Every structure is written in C-alpha cells, then in structure tokens.
Coordinates of C-alpha atoms in Angstrom, one line a residue:
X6 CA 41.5 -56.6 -6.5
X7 CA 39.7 -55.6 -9.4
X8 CA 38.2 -52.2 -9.3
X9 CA 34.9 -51.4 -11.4
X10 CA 35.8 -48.8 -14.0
X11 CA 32.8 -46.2 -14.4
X12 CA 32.7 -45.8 -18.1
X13 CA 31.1 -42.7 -19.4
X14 CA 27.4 -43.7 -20.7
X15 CA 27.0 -45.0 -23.9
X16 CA 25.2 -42.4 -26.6
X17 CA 23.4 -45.0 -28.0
X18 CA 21.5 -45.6 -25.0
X19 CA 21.0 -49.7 -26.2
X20 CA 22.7 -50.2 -22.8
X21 CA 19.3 -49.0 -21.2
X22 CA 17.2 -50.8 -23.1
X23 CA 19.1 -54.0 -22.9
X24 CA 19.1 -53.7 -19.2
X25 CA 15.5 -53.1 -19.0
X26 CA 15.0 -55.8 -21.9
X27 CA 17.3 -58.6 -20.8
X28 CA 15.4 -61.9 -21.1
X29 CA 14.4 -64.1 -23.7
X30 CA 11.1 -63.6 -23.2
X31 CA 10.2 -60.0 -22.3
X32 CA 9.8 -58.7 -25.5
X33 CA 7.6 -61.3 -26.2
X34 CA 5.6 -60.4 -22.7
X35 CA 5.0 -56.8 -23.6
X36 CA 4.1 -57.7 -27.5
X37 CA 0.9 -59.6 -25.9
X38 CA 0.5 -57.0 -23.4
X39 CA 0.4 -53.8 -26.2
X40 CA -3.5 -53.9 -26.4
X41 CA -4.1 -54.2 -23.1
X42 CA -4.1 -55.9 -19.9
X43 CA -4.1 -60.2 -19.6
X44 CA -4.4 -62.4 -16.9
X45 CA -1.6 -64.4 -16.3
X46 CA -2.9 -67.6 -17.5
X47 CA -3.8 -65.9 -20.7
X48 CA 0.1 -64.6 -21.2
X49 CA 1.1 -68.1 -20.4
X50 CA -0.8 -69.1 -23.2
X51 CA 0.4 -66.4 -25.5
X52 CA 3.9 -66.8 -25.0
X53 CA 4.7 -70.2 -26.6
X54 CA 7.5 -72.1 -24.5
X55 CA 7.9 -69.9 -21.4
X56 CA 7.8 -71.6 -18.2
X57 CA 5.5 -70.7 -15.3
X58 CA 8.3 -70.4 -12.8
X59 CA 10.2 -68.1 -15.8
X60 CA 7.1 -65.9 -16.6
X61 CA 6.6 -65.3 -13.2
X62 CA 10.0 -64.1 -12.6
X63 CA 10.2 -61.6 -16.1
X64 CA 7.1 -60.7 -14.8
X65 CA 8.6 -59.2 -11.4
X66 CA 11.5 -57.8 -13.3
X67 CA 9.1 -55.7 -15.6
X68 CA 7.2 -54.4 -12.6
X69 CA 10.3 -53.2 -11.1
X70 CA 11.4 -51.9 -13.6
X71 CA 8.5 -49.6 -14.1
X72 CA 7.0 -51.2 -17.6
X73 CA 4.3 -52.5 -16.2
X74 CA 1.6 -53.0 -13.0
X75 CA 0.4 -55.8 -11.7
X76 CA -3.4 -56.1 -10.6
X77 CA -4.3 -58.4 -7.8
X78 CA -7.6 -58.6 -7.3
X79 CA -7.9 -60.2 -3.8
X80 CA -10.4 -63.2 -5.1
X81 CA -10.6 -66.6 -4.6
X82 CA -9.7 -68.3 -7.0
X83 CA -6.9 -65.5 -7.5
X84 CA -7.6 -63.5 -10.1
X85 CA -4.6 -61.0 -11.3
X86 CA -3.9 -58.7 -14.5
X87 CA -1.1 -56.8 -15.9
X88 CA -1.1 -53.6 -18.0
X89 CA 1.7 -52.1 -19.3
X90 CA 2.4 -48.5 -17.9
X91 CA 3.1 -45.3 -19.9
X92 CA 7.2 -46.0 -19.6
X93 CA 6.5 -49.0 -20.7
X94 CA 4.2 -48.5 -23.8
X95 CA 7.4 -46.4 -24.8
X96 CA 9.3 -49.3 -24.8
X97 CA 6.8 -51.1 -27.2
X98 CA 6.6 -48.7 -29.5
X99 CA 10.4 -48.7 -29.8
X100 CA 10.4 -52.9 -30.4
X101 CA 7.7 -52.6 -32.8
X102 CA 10.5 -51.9 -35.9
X103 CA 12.0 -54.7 -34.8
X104 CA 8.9 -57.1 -35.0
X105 CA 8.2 -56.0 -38.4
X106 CA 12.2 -56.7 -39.3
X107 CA 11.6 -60.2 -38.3
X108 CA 8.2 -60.6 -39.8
X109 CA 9.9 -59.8 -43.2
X110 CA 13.3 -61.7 -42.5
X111 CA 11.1 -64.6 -41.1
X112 CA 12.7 -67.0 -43.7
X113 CA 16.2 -65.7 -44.3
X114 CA 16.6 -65.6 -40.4
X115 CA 14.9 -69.1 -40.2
X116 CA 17.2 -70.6 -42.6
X117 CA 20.8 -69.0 -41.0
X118 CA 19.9 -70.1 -37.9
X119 CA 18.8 -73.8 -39.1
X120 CA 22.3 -74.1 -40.9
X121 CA 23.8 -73.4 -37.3
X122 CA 22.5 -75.8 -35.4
X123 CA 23.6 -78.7 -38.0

C-alpha cells in the first residue's frame, strides 16, 4: 500500500494558488467579476465557451473556497449575483500580471500554440 508522503510546503506558494485556481475557466470568472458583481446569465455571456453545467460547478468551487459570495435573491424568475470577496480580490490582483503577459504575447503565444496543433 502506498502511503501519502507529507512533503514540507512549497516556498513558492504556486501550490496554493493552483489549488484555489485549478480550472480552465476560473481565472477567466474572476477577470469579469473584478468590477463588480454579475448575474449569472451575464458571466455566461462574458466567458466565451464555458458550459452552463461547467460555470455552475467553478462557480461552487470559488464560493467554497472563499473568493467569492453568491447572492440569491429569493425571486421568481430567480435572480442571483456574485461578488468577489476581499480574499478573492487578492487573488485578482495577483492574475492581473499575468493578463497583461498575454495581452502582449497575444501573437507570439497564438502562433506556438497554432504550430502545435498541426
């Protein structure tokens, strides 16, 4: 039987991050969700390609996980926001570097990853 080994953490700390992070799609849910609270339909929207059933679940994950509250409002038709939390606005502010590195790699990035997929 295999027994976990219990590693020392890492001093990076990427390990958190990623853990928080993991998904395709949640960095993309908390860069619509850095100037303020959407309704769900309205993130659907903003994030291009995402499934409902998907968005849904990241969704979940990032309320766990403390970086962000979701709103019900108790009407019919349902209506239900999310705002990102204090914890989590920390978390945007440390992907926004990172948004700027692929806004100015765009095309270099574009191109390496086109010359993969032939």
């Amino acid at each position: 039987m295999n027994v976990p080994r219990s590693d020392p953490p890492s001093e990076c700390g990427l390990d958190v991050a990623l853990a928080i992070m993991s998904g395709k799609w949640k960095p993309l849910i908390l860069y619509h969700l850095r100037s303020g609270s959407r309704r769900f339909g309205d993130l659907k929207r903003a994030v291009a390609g995402i499934s409902e059933k998907v968005l849904i679940q990241q969704l979940r994950e990032l309320a766990s996980a403390d970086v962000l509250v979701r709103h019900d409002y108790g009407e019919v038709p349902p209506k239900v926001d999310y705002t990102v939390t204090p914890f989590g606005m920390t978390l945007i502010e440390a992907l926004l570097p990172l948004c700027e590195w692929g806004v100015r790699n765009r095309t270099r990035a574009s191109a390496i990853m086109t010359s993969r997929a032939s």
